[in-house]
PDB file of C-alpha atoms in Angstrom:
ATOM      1  CA  MET H   1       0.000   0.000   0.000  1.00 61.00           C
ATOM      2  CA  HIS H   2       2.671   2.515   1.033  1.00 79.00           C
ATOM      3  CA  HIS H   3       6.445   2.188   0.970  1.00 84.00           C
ATOM      4  CA  HIS H   4       6.735   3.759   4.442  1.00 86.00           C
ATOM      5  CA  ASN H   5       5.387   0.468   5.795  1.00 90.00           C
ATOM      6  CA  HIS H   6       8.681  -1.161   4.827  1.00 92.00           C
ATOM      7  CA  TYR H   7      10.835   1.311   6.759  1.00 91.00           C
ATOM      8  CA  TYR H   8      13.252  -0.512   9.089  1.00 94.00           C
ATOM      9  CA  GLY H   9      11.831  -3.835   7.893  1.00 96.00           C
ATOM     10  CA  LEU H  10       8.579  -3.372   9.855  1.00 97.00           C
ATOM     11  CA  THR H  11       6.354  -5.222   7.385  1.00 96.00           C
ATOM     12  CA  HIS H  12       8.972  -7.961   7.192  1.00 97.00           C
ATOM     13  CA  ILE H  13       8.814  -8.462  10.970  1.00 98.00           C
ATOM     14  CA  LEU H  14       5.035  -8.655  11.035  1.00 98.00           C
ATOM     15  CA  ALA H  15       4.987 -11.046   8.078  1.00 97.00           C
ATOM     16  CA  ARG H  16       7.398 -13.344   9.893  1.00 98.00           C
ATOM     17  CA  TYR H  17       5.237 -13.162  13.024  1.00 98.00           C
ATOM     18  CA  CYS H  18       2.265 -14.249  10.918  1.00 98.00           C
ATOM     19  CA  GLY H  19       4.193 -17.203   9.493  1.00 97.00           C
ATOM     20  CA  MET H  20       4.666 -15.633   6.064  1.00 96.00           C
ATOM     21  CA  ASP H  21       7.601 -14.790   3.802  1.00 94.00           C
ATOM     22  CA  ASP H  22       9.652 -12.111   5.548  1.00 94.00           C
ATOM     23  CA  GLU H  23      12.023 -11.556   2.628  1.00 92.00           C
ATOM     24  CA  PHE H  24       9.272 -10.525   0.237  1.00 92.00           C
ATOM     25  CA  PRO H  25       6.360  -9.789   2.574  1.00 95.00           C
ATOM     26  CA  PRO H  26       2.825  -9.059   1.423  1.00 95.00           C
ATOM     27  CA  ARG H  27       1.802  -5.451   1.445  1.00 93.00           C
ATOM     28  CA  ILE H  28      -0.171  -4.036   4.330  1.00 95.00           C
ATOM     29  CA  PRO H  29      -3.500  -2.599   3.093  1.00 92.00           C
ATOM     30  CA  GLY H  30      -3.123   0.775   4.758  1.00 94.00           C
ATOM     31  CA  TYR H  31      -0.597   2.933   6.565  1.00 95.00           C
ATOM     32  CA  LEU H  32       1.535   1.491   9.365  1.00 96.00           C
ATOM     33  CA  GLN H  33       3.024   3.855  11.952  1.00 96.00           C
ATOM     34  CA  HIS H  34       6.798   3.567  11.555  1.00 94.00           C
ATOM     35  CA  GLY H  35       8.063   5.464  14.611  1.00 95.00           C
ATOM     36  CA  TRP H  36       6.942   6.868  17.940  1.00 95.00           C
ATOM     37  CA  ASN H  37       4.728   9.838  17.183  1.00 91.00           C
ATOM     38  CA  VAL H  38       3.357  12.685  19.293  1.00 91.00           C
ATOM     39  CA  GLY H  39       0.408  13.222  16.960  1.00 89.00           C
ATOM     40  CA  CYS H  40      -2.011  10.907  15.211  1.00 89.00           C
ATOM     41  CA  GLY H  41       0.705   8.535  14.037  1.00 87.00           C
ATOM     42  CA  TRP H  42       2.191  10.452  11.102  1.00 85.00           C
ATOM     43  CA  ASN H  43       3.532  13.765   9.908  1.00 75.00           C
ATOM     44  CA  PRO H  44       0.753  16.373  10.103  1.00 71.00           C
ATOM     45  CA  VAL H  45       0.891  16.935   6.334  1.00 68.00           C
ATOM     46  CA  HIS H  46       1.141  13.260   5.341  1.00 70.00           C
ATOM     47  CA  GLU H  47      -1.152  12.513   2.398  1.00 74.00           C
ATOM     48  CA  PHE H  48      -3.511   9.586   2.841  1.00 75.00           C
ATOM     49  CA  PHE H  49      -5.432   7.510   0.383  1.00 75.00           C
ATOM     50  CA  ASP H  50      -9.146   8.122   0.883  1.00 72.00           C
ATOM     51  CA  GLY H  51     -10.674   5.399   3.019  1.00 80.00           C
ATOM     52  CA  ALA H  52      -7.354   3.703   3.819  1.00 87.00           C
ATOM     53  CA  TRP H  53      -6.793   2.142   7.234  1.00 94.00           C
ATOM     54  CA  ARG H  54      -4.299   3.637   9.642  1.00 95.00           C
ATOM     55  CA  PHE H  55      -2.494   1.077  11.771  1.00 97.00           C
ATOM     56  CA  VAL H  56      -1.017   2.632  14.910  1.00 97.00           C
ATOM     57  CA  TRP H  57       1.053   1.223  17.739  1.00 98.00           C
ATOM     58  CA  SER H  58      -1.029   2.401  20.675  1.00 98.00           C
ATOM     59  CA  ASP H  59      -4.386   3.891  21.521  1.00 97.00           C
ATOM     60  CA  ALA H  60      -3.156   7.464  22.042  1.00 96.00           C
ATOM     61  CA  PRO H  61      -2.524   8.192  18.323  1.00 95.00           C
ATOM     62  CA  ARG H  62      -5.926   6.718  17.534  1.00 96.00           C
ATOM     63  CA  ARG H  63      -7.597   9.053  20.033  1.00 96.00           C
ATOM     64  CA  ARG H  64      -5.673  12.039  18.711  1.00 94.00           C
ATOM     65  CA  GLY H  65      -6.631  11.081  15.169  1.00 92.00           C
ATOM     66  CA  HIS H  66     -10.285  10.830  16.093  1.00 93.00           C
ATOM     67  CA  ALA H  67     -10.063  14.284  17.682  1.00 93.00           C
ATOM     68  CA  LEU H  68      -8.982  15.525  14.242  1.00 87.00           C
ATOM     69  CA  SER H  69     -12.008  13.817  12.629  1.00 89.00           C
ATOM     70  CA  ARG H  70      -9.840  11.063  11.117  1.00 88.00           C
ATOM     71  CA  ARG H  71     -11.226   7.531  11.083  1.00 89.00           C
ATOM     72  CA  ASN H  72     -10.357   3.965  10.069  1.00 93.00           C
ATOM     73  CA  TYR H  73      -7.845   3.409  12.869  1.00 95.00           C
ATOM     74  CA  ALA H  74      -6.709   0.036  14.181  1.00 97.00           C
ATOM     75  CA  VAL H  75      -4.243  -0.446  17.070  1.00 98.00           C
ATOM     76  CA  THR H  76      -1.686  -3.201  16.527  1.00 98.00           C
ATOM     77  CA  GLY H  77       1.195  -2.738  18.979  1.00 98.00           C
ATOM     78  CA  ALA H  78       4.691  -1.799  17.793  1.00 98.00           C
ATOM     79  CA  PRO H  79       6.452  -4.281  15.483  1.00 98.00           C
ATOM     80  CA  MET H  80       9.485  -4.152  17.784  1.00 98.00           C
ATOM     81  CA  LEU H  81       7.452  -5.866  20.500  1.00 98.00           C
ATOM     82  CA  TYR H  82       6.697  -8.765  18.169  1.00 98.00           C
ATOM     83  CA  LEU H  83      10.363  -9.004  17.229  1.00 98.00           C
ATOM     84  CA  MET H  84      11.311  -9.144  20.902  1.00 98.00           C
ATOM     85  CA  ASP H  85       8.922 -12.044  21.408  1.00 98.00           C
ATOM     86  CA  MET H  86      10.262 -13.885  18.359  1.00 98.00           C
ATOM     87  CA  GLU H  87      13.902 -13.267  19.358  1.00 98.00           C
ATOM     88  CA  PRO H  88      13.973 -13.673  23.157  1.00 98.00           C
ATOM     89  CA  ASP H  89      17.708 -14.415  23.244  1.00 97.00           C
ATOM     90  CA  LEU H  90      19.044 -12.157  20.474  1.00 97.00           C
ATOM     91  CA  GLY H  91      22.005 -10.229  21.903  1.00 96.00           C
ATOM     92  CA  ARG H  92      20.921 -10.918  25.463  1.00 97.00           C
ATOM     93  CA  VAL H  93      23.476 -10.871  28.274  1.00 96.00           C
ATOM     94  CA  PRO H  94      22.828 -11.296  32.014  1.00 96.00           C
ATOM     95  CA  ASP H  95      21.622  -8.047  33.583  1.00 94.00           C
ATOM     96  CA  GLU H  96      24.694  -7.846  35.781  1.00 95.00           C
ATOM     97  CA  LYS H  97      26.906  -7.863  32.666  1.00 97.00           C
ATOM     98  CA  ARG H  98      25.137  -5.006  30.917  1.00 98.00           C
ATOM     99  CA  GLU H  99      27.408  -1.991  30.696  1.00 98.00           C
ATOM    100  CA  GLY H 100      27.782   1.343  28.986  1.00 98.00           C
ATOM    101  CA  THR H 101      25.390   3.793  27.376  1.00 98.00           C
ATOM    102  CA  LEU H 102      23.986   3.609  23.871  1.00 98.00           C
ATOM    103  CA  TRP H 103      23.474   7.286  23.010  1.00 98.00           C
ATOM    104  CA  PHE H 104      21.239   8.272  20.078  1.00 98.00           C
ATOM    105  CA  LEU H 105      21.753  11.659  18.465  1.00 95.00           C
ATOM    106  CA  PHE H 106      18.492  13.221  17.268  1.00 92.00           C
ATOM    107  CA  HIS H 107      18.551  12.905  13.503  1.00 79.00           C
ATOM    108  CA  GLY H 108      17.365  14.459  10.287  1.00 69.00           C
ATOM    109  CA  TRP H 109      15.893  12.692   7.293  1.00 63.00           C
ATOM    110  CA  ASP H 110      16.380  12.517   3.562  1.00 64.00           C
ATOM    111  CA  ALA H 111      14.634  11.492   0.371  1.00 56.00           C
ATOM    112  CA  PRO H 112      15.523  11.375  -3.324  1.00 53.00           C
ATOM    113  CA  GLY H 113      15.616  14.621  -5.222  1.00 54.00           C
ATOM    114  CA  GLY H 114      17.312  16.588  -2.473  1.00 51.00           C
ATOM    115  CA  LEU H 115      14.336  16.433  -0.155  1.00 51.00           C
ATOM    116  CA  GLY H 116      14.865  16.099   3.564  1.00 58.00           C
ATOM    117  CA  ALA H 117      16.093  18.071   6.532  1.00 67.00           C
ATOM    118  CA  LYS H 118      19.362  18.345   8.454  1.00 76.00           C
ATOM    119  CA  ILE H 119      19.854  18.853  12.161  1.00 75.00           C
ATOM    120  CA  GLU H 120      21.881  21.806  13.384  1.00 83.00           C
ATOM    121  CA  GLY H 121      23.231  22.340  16.871  1.00 87.00           C
ATOM    122  CA  ASP H 122      26.242  22.663  19.137  1.00 92.00           C
ATOM    123  CA  HIS H 123      27.815  19.215  18.992  1.00 95.00           C
ATOM    124  CA  ALA H 124      30.800  20.256  21.092  1.00 95.00           C
ATOM    125  CA  ARG H 125      28.551  21.367  23.933  1.00 96.00           C
ATOM    126  CA  LEU H 126      26.535  18.160  23.710  1.00 96.00           C
ATOM    127  CA  ILE H 127      29.689  16.047  23.759  1.00 97.00           C
ATOM    128  CA  SER H 128      30.849  17.877  26.867  1.00 98.00           C
ATOM    129  CA  GLU H 129      27.566  17.227  28.641  1.00 98.00           C
ATOM    130  CA  ILE H 130      27.604  13.548  27.702  1.00 98.00           C
ATOM    131  CA  LYS H 131      31.100  13.175  29.145  1.00 98.00           C
ATOM    132  CA  GLU H 132      30.077  14.982  32.332  1.00 98.00           C
ATOM    133  CA  THR H 133      26.974  12.798  32.762  1.00 98.00           C
ATOM    134  CA  GLU H 134      27.804   9.243  31.739  1.00 98.00           C
ATOM    135  CA  THR H 135      29.948   7.202  34.102  1.00 96.00           C
ATOM    136  CA  GLU H 136      30.482   4.214  31.787  1.00 97.00           C
ATOM    137  CA  PRO H 137      31.720   3.928  28.175  1.00 98.00           C
ATOM    138  CA  VAL H 138      29.482   5.603  25.604  1.00 98.00           C
ATOM    139  CA  THR H 139      28.644   4.369  22.126  1.00 98.00           C
ATOM    140  CA  ILE H 140      27.116   6.993  19.843  1.00 98.00           C
ATOM    141  CA  SER H 141      24.476   5.811  17.392  1.00 98.00           C
ATOM    142  CA  LEU H 142      24.142   8.071  14.372  1.00 96.00           C
ATOM    143  CA  TYR H 143      21.303   7.748  11.920  1.00 93.00           C
ATOM    144  CA  TYR H 144      22.623   7.256   8.399  1.00 90.00           C
ATOM    145  CA  THR H 145      21.816  10.874   7.543  1.00 88.00           C
ATOM    146  CA  GLU H 146      24.355  12.046  10.145  1.00 91.00           C
ATOM    147  CA  TYR H 147      26.716   9.063   9.819  1.00 93.00           C
ATOM    148  CA  GLU H 148      27.284  10.109   6.212  1.00 90.00           C
ATOM    149  CA  ARG H 149      28.020  13.730   7.212  1.00 91.00           C
ATOM    150  CA  PRO H 150      31.798  13.699   7.859  1.00 94.00           C
ATOM    151  CA  ASP H 151      31.684  16.790  10.070  1.00 93.00           C
ATOM    152  CA  VAL H 152      29.122  15.276  12.443  1.00 93.00           C
ATOM    153  CA  ARG H 153      30.630  11.805  12.523  1.00 96.00           C
ATOM    154  CA  ARG H 154      34.160  13.143  13.033  1.00 97.00           C
ATOM    155  CA  ALA H 155      33.082  15.294  15.997  1.00 96.00           C
ATOM    156  CA  TYR H 156      32.037  12.239  18.003  1.00 97.00           C
ATOM    157  CA  GLU H 157      34.873  10.000  16.848  1.00 98.00           C
ATOM    158  CA  GLU H 158      37.481  12.603  17.768  1.00 97.00           C
ATOM    159  CA  ALA H 159      35.825  12.946  21.176  1.00 97.00           C
ATOM    160  CA  GLY H 160      36.780   9.321  21.808  1.00 97.00           C
ATOM    161  CA  PHE H 161      33.377   7.681  21.407  1.00 98.00           C
ATOM    162  CA  GLU H 162      32.697   4.539  19.435  1.00 98.00           C
ATOM    163  CA  VAL H 163      30.369   5.620  16.617  1.00 98.00           C
ATOM    164  CA  ILE H 164      27.979   3.171  14.957  1.00 98.00           C
ATOM    165  CA  CYS H 165      25.102   3.178  12.474  1.00 97.00           C
ATOM    166  CA  PHE H 166      22.358   0.561  12.301  1.00 96.00           C
ATOM    167  CA  GLY H 167      21.678   0.980   8.573  1.00 94.00           C
ATOM    168  CA  LYS H 168      19.152   2.633   6.281  1.00 90.00           C
ATOM    169  CA  ARG H 169      15.383   2.624   6.438  1.00 85.00           C
ATOM    170  CA  GLY H 170      14.956   2.409   2.666  1.00 79.00           C
ATOM    171  CA  TRP H 171      12.870   4.407   0.246  1.00 73.00           C
ATOM    172  CA  ASN H 172      10.167   3.399  -2.208  1.00 74.00           C
ATOM    173  CA  TYR H 173      10.799  -0.309  -1.477  1.00 75.00           C
ATOM    174  CA  GLU H 174      14.504   0.043  -2.290  1.00 79.00           C
ATOM    175  CA  GLY H 175      17.469  -0.110   0.062  1.00 80.00           C
ATOM    176  CA  THR H 176      15.543  -1.284   3.119  1.00 86.00           C
ATOM    177  CA  ASP H 177      17.773  -2.932   5.706  1.00 90.00           C
ATOM    178  CA  ARG H 178      15.261  -5.493   6.937  1.00 92.00           C
ATOM    179  CA  LYS H 179      17.595  -6.438   9.789  1.00 96.00           C
ATOM    180  CA  PHE H 180      17.731  -2.847  11.079  1.00 96.00           C
ATOM    181  CA  LEU H 181      15.661  -3.551  14.203  1.00 98.00           C
ATOM    182  CA  TYR H 182      17.324  -6.921  14.748  1.00 98.00           C
ATOM    183  CA  LYS H 183      20.653  -5.113  15.059  1.00 98.00           C
ATOM    184  CA  GLN H 184      19.162  -2.477  17.336  1.00 98.00           C
ATOM    185  CA  LEU H 185      17.568  -5.078  19.599  1.00 98.00           C
ATOM    186  CA  ALA H 186      20.805  -7.044  19.923  1.00 98.00           C
ATOM    187  CA  ALA H 187      22.609  -3.821  20.880  1.00 98.00           C
ATOM    188  CA  PHE H 188      20.009  -2.652  23.391  1.00 98.00           C
ATOM    189  CA  ARG H 189      20.220  -5.945  25.255  1.00 98.00           C
ATOM    190  CA  ARG H 190      23.888  -5.521  26.093  1.00 98.00           C
ATOM    191  CA  PHE H 191      23.826  -1.876  27.215  1.00 98.00           C
ATOM    192  CA  LYS H 192      22.920  -0.653  30.673  1.00 98.00           C
ATOM    193  CA  ARG H 193      21.560   2.742  29.579  1.00 98.00           C
ATOM    194  CA  VAL H 194      19.925   4.252  26.523  1.00 98.00           C
ATOM    195  CA  ALA H 195      20.035   8.018  26.095  1.00 98.00           C
ATOM    196  CA  SER H 196      19.236  10.729  23.577  1.00 98.00           C
ATOM    197  CA  ASN H 197      18.913  14.496  23.280  1.00 96.00           C
ATOM    198  CA  ARG H 198      15.215  14.114  22.339  1.00 94.00           C
ATOM    199  CA  LEU H 199      12.511  11.741  23.467  1.00 96.00           C
ATOM    200  CA  ALA H 200      12.173   9.472  20.458  1.00 95.00           C
ATOM    201  CA  THR H 201      11.523   5.921  19.294  1.00 97.00           C
ATOM    202  CA  ALA H 202      14.927   4.598  20.345  1.00 97.00           C
ATOM    203  CA  ILE H 203      14.337   5.530  23.986  1.00 98.00           C
ATOM    204  CA  PHE H 204      11.148   3.473  24.139  1.00 98.00           C
ATOM    205  CA  TYR H 205      12.770   0.566  22.322  1.00 98.00           C
ATOM    206  CA  GLY H 206      15.678   0.655  24.741  1.00 98.00           C
ATOM    207  CA  VAL H 207      13.443   0.669  27.815  1.00 98.00           C
ATOM    208  CA  ALA H 208      11.417  -2.226  26.402  1.00 98.00           C
ATOM    209  CA  ALA H 209      14.691  -4.126  25.955  1.00 98.00           C
ATOM    210  CA  GLY H 210      15.736  -3.534  29.566  1.00 98.00           C
ATOM    211  CA  CYS H 211      17.809  -0.342  29.452  1.00 98.00           C
ATOM    212  CA  GLU H 212      17.687   2.540  31.903  1.00 98.00           C
ATOM    213  CA  PRO H 213      16.677   5.699  29.993  1.00 98.00           C
ATOM    214  CA  ALA H 214      17.921   9.278  29.939  1.00 98.00           C
ATOM    215  CA  VAL H 215      16.935  12.258  27.788  1.00 98.00           C
ATOM    216  CA  TYR H 216      19.064  15.384  28.115  1.00 97.00           C
ATOM    217  CA  GLY H 217      21.228  17.878  26.265  1.00 96.00           C
ATOM    218  CA  ASP H 218      20.756  20.297  23.387  1.00 91.00           C
ATOM    219  CA  ALA H 219      17.679  19.063  21.493  1.00 88.00           C
ATOM    220  CA  MET H 220      19.080  20.736  18.371  1.00 88.00           C
ATOM    221  CA  ALA H 221      17.070  22.212  15.504  1.00 79.00           C
ATOM    222  CA  LEU H 222      15.647  20.441  12.480  1.00 77.00           C
ATOM    223  CA  GLU H 223      15.274  22.295   9.219  1.00 67.00           C
ATOM    224  CA  GLY H 224      11.617  22.840   8.448  1.00 64.00           C
ATOM    225  CA  ASP H 225      10.437  21.260  11.718  1.00 70.00           C
ATOM    226  CA  ASN H 226       6.642  21.297  11.446  1.00 68.00           C
ATOM    227  CA  PRO H 227       5.107  23.456  14.218  1.00 72.00           C
ATOM    228  CA  LEU H 228       1.941  21.354  14.109  1.00 70.00           C
ATOM    229  CA  PHE H 229       3.796  18.743  16.160  1.00 73.00           C
ATOM    230  CA  GLY H 230       3.932  21.211  19.061  1.00 74.00           C
ATOM    231  CA  GLY H 231       7.695  21.215  19.507  1.00 80.00           C
ATOM    232  CA  GLN H 232       9.717  20.280  22.555  1.00 86.00           C
ATOM    233  CA  SER H 233       7.420  22.235  24.856  1.00 88.00           C
ATOM    234  CA  ARG H 234       4.560  19.862  24.034  1.00 90.00           C
ATOM    235  CA  ILE H 235       6.684  16.826  24.768  1.00 93.00           C
ATOM    236  CA  ALA H 236       7.713  18.382  28.099  1.00 94.00           C
ATOM    237  CA  ARG H 237       4.057  18.900  28.993  1.00 95.00           C
ATOM    238  CA  LEU H 238       2.830  15.451  28.018  1.00 95.00           C
ATOM    239  CA  TRP H 239       5.823  13.230  28.896  1.00 97.00           C
ATOM    240  CA  PRO H 240       7.702  15.045  31.694  1.00 97.00           C
ATOM    241  CA  ASP H 241       8.530  11.753  33.430  1.00 98.00           C
ATOM    242  CA  MET H 242      10.535  10.637  30.395  1.00 98.00           C
ATOM    243  CA  LEU H 243      12.913  13.604  30.470  1.00 98.00           C
ATOM    244  CA  GLY H 244      16.063  13.944  32.545  1.00 98.00           C
ATOM    245  CA  LYS H 245      19.377  12.293  33.332  1.00 98.00           C
ATOM    246  CA  ASP H 246      17.972   9.970  35.987  1.00 97.00           C
ATOM    247  CA  ILE H 247      14.496   8.707  35.102  1.00 98.00           C
ATOM    248  CA  ASP H 248      12.496   6.433  37.390  1.00 98.00           C
ATOM    249  CA  LEU H 249      12.718   3.045  35.703  1.00 98.00           C
ATOM    250  CA  ALA H 250       9.358   1.678  36.848  1.00 98.00           C
ATOM    251  CA  THR H 251       7.606   4.785  35.564  1.00 98.00           C
ATOM    252  CA  ALA H 252       9.511   4.648  32.279  1.00 98.00           C
ATOM    253  CA  ARG H 253       8.544   1.014  31.761  1.00 98.00           C
ATOM    254  CA  ALA H 254       4.864   1.743  32.372  1.00 98.00           C
ATOM    255  CA  ILE H 255       4.902   4.665  29.921  1.00 98.00           C
ATOM    256  CA  THR H 256       6.819   2.576  27.393  1.00 98.00           C
ATOM    257  CA  ASP H 257       4.237  -0.206  27.560  1.00 98.00           C
ATOM    258  CA  ASP H 258       1.535   2.379  26.804  1.00 98.00           C
ATOM    259  CA  GLU H 259       3.404   4.107  23.986  1.00 98.00           C
ATOM    260  CA  LEU H 260       4.434   0.872  22.257  1.00 98.00           C
ATOM    261  CA  GLY H 261       0.964  -0.619  22.716  1.00 98.00           C
ATOM    262  CA  LYS H 262       1.914  -3.736  24.647  1.00 98.00           C
ATOM    263  CA  ALA H 263      -1.698  -4.341  25.731  1.00 98.00           C
ATOM    264  CA  TRP H 264      -2.831  -4.199  22.094  1.00 98.00           C
ATOM    265  CA  MET H 265      -0.594  -6.937  20.705  1.00 98.00           C
ATOM    266  CA  MET H 266      -2.384  -9.444  18.497  1.00 98.00           C
ATOM    267  CA  SER H 267      -2.120 -13.140  17.827  1.00 98.00           C
ATOM    268  CA  PRO H 268      -0.861 -14.148  14.359  1.00 98.00           C
ATOM    269  CA  ALA H 269      -4.378 -15.172  13.388  1.00 97.00           C
ATOM    270  CA  GLU H 270      -5.790 -11.793  14.409  1.00 98.00           C
ATOM    271  CA  MET H 271      -3.100  -9.911  12.506  1.00 98.00           C
ATOM    272  CA  ARG H 272      -3.534 -11.962   9.345  1.00 97.00           C
ATOM    273  CA  MET H 273      -7.248 -11.207   9.445  1.00 97.00           C
ATOM    274  CA  LEU H 274      -6.680  -7.488  10.073  1.00 97.00           C
ATOM    275  CA  PHE H 275      -4.240  -7.175   7.139  1.00 96.00           C
ATOM    276  CA  ASP H 276      -6.293  -9.445   4.880  1.00 95.00           C
ATOM    277  CA  TRP H 277      -3.353 -11.800   4.621  1.00 96.00           C
ATOM    278  CA  ASN H 278      -5.335 -15.042   4.965  1.00 91.00           C
ATOM    279  CA  THR H 279      -5.790 -15.235   1.204  1.00 75.00           C
ATOM    280  CA  ARG H 280      -2.070 -14.740   0.558  1.00 56.00           C
ATOM    281  CA  ASP H 281       0.357 -17.537  -0.129  1.00 50.00           C
TER     282      ASP H 281
END
């Protein structure tokens, strides 16, 4: 239905969960939320096919969508939760052997034709704050849009951090790293902490995988950031318990379960019916 559904191999994960081909998965008949979202599941100006279903991770985006007079919502739970169930031992180490912080820099995005947006901010100041805050070794995760910017990548490498990239999300069904979330999950399960300069998908994934969260530092600016999202002030109002250098873990886990839709997870039979996959080979 829409190539965004293949970002990060999300459709591939759900196809595998349903017992179907996860290399060439069937298409989802609608729009699948591909990251944690403070709105109704998508960019405020995202164009939708009339009458198409909108598959969201949790009930909050559905409620916000209904408040905007949008319909045809179904809550599925985040694909990462299904992957965690299918891969209970991937990358796992005993809790007492977890160490270090996996630190995610807020990232920009790109698209063919020069479309996209870059982040801009004071990387030196952020690096200083990370070094002042973290007491164990830090690994910096850069999204491919920043990993491929030599100036950004070099700043963190020269600061002495290990710098990694989990791959590309793909575009228009091309270049999708369908093992993107597999690699992230394996990494999360060996780190003690997950941190970022903005509350984002990776923080919730990390908490779900057993990490202690932290959100601090210069949130940086994104070119063309849509004001309809409400900005950082809205996040501070709605998720204050998920911000800071020392976040209560029990509270973070409860919020994570809500935001990733743990209570809404489906059986394979239910998901196949929802996606109309029962007639597929």
